[in-house]
Tab-separated table of C-alpha atoms in Angstrom:
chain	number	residue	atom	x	y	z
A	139	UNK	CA	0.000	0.000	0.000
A	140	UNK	CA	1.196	3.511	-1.113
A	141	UNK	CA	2.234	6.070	1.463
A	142	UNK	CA	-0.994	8.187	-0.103
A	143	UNK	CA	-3.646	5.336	0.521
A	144	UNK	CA	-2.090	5.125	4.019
A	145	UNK	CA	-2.912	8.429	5.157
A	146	UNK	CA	-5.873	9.138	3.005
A	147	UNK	CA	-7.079	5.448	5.404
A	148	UNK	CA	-6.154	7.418	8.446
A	149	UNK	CA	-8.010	10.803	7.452
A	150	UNK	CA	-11.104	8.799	7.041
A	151	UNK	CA	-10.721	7.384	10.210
A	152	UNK	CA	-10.306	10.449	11.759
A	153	UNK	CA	-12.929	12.128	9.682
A	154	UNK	CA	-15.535	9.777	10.359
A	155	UNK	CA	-14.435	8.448	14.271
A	156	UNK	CA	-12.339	10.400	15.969
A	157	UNK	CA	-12.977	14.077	14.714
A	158	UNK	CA	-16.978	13.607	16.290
A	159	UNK	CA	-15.679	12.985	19.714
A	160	UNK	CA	-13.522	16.246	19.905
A	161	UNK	CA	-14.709	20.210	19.413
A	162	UNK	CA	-12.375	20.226	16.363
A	163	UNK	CA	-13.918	19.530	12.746
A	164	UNK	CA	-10.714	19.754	10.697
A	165	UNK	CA	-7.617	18.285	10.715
A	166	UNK	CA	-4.057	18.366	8.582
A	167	UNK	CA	-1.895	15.886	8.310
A	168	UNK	CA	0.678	17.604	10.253
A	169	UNK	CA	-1.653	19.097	13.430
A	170	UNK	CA	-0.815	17.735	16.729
A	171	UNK	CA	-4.032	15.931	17.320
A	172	UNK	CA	-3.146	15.380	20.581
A	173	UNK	CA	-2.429	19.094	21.403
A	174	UNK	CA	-5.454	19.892	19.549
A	175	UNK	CA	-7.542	17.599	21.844
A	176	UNK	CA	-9.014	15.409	18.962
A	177	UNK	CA	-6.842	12.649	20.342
A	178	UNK	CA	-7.209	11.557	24.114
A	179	UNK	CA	-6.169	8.588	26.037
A	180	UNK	CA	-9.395	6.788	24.604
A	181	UNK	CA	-8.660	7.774	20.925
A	182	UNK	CA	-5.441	6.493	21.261
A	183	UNK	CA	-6.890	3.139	21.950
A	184	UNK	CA	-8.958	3.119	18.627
A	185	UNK	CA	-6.202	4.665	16.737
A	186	UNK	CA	-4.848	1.346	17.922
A	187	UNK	CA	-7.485	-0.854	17.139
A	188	UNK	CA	-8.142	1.115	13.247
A	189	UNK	CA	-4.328	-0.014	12.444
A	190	UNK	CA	-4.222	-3.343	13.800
A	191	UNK	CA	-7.726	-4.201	11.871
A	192	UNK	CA	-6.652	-1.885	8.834
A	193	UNK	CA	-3.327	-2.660	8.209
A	194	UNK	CA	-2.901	-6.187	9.853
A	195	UNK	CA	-0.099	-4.624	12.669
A	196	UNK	CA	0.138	-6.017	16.059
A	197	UNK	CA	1.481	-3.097	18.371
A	198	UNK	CA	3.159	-4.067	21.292
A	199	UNK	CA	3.969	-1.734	24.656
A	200	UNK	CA	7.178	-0.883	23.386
A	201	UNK	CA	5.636	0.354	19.934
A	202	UNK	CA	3.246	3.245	22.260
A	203	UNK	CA	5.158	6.064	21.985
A	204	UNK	CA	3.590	9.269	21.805
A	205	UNK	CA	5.528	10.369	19.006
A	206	UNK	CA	3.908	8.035	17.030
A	207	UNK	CA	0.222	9.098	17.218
A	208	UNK	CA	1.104	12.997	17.347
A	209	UNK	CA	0.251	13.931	13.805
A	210	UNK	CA	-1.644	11.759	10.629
A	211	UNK	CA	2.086	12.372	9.085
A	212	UNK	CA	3.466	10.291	12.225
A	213	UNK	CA	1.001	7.715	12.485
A	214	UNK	CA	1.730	6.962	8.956
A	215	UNK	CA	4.960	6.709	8.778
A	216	UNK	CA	4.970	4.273	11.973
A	217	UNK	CA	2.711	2.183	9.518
A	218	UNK	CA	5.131	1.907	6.947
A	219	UNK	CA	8.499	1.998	9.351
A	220	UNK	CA	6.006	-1.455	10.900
A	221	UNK	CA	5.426	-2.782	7.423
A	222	UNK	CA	9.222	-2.287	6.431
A	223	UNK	CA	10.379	-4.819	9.973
């Protein structure tokens, strides 16, 4: 899968799951959704869930590192960098 259908799957997840639960009804690909407050400790969870059922990952502990669910941009390219293992 292309780098492009990767994130244009994650902006449809947030677009149609995560973006409803917060006061925000945009996001880029490069806004902190966790600064932003689109993301809490509950969104992280499904952000989980989406890429384990949408890309067939299986995130361990060690792969919850904030940096990785900052931005669409990030979340992305921990996809790929877990594709690419």
């Amino acid at each position: 899968m292309s780098r492009d259908k990767i994130i244009d799957s994650i902006r449809e997840f947030f677009e149609t799951d995560l973006l409803k639960r917060s006061q925000v009804d945009h996001v880029s690909n490069n806004d902190n959704v966790i600064s932003a407050g689109i993301v809490d400790s509950l969104g992280i969870v499904m952000i989980i869930s989406y890429l384990e059922n949408a890309f067939s990952v299986e995130i361990d502990d060690s792969d919850l590192v904030m940096e990785n669910f900052e931005t669409i941009e990030s979340i992305a390219t921990f996809v790929e960098n877990f594709k690419n293992r």
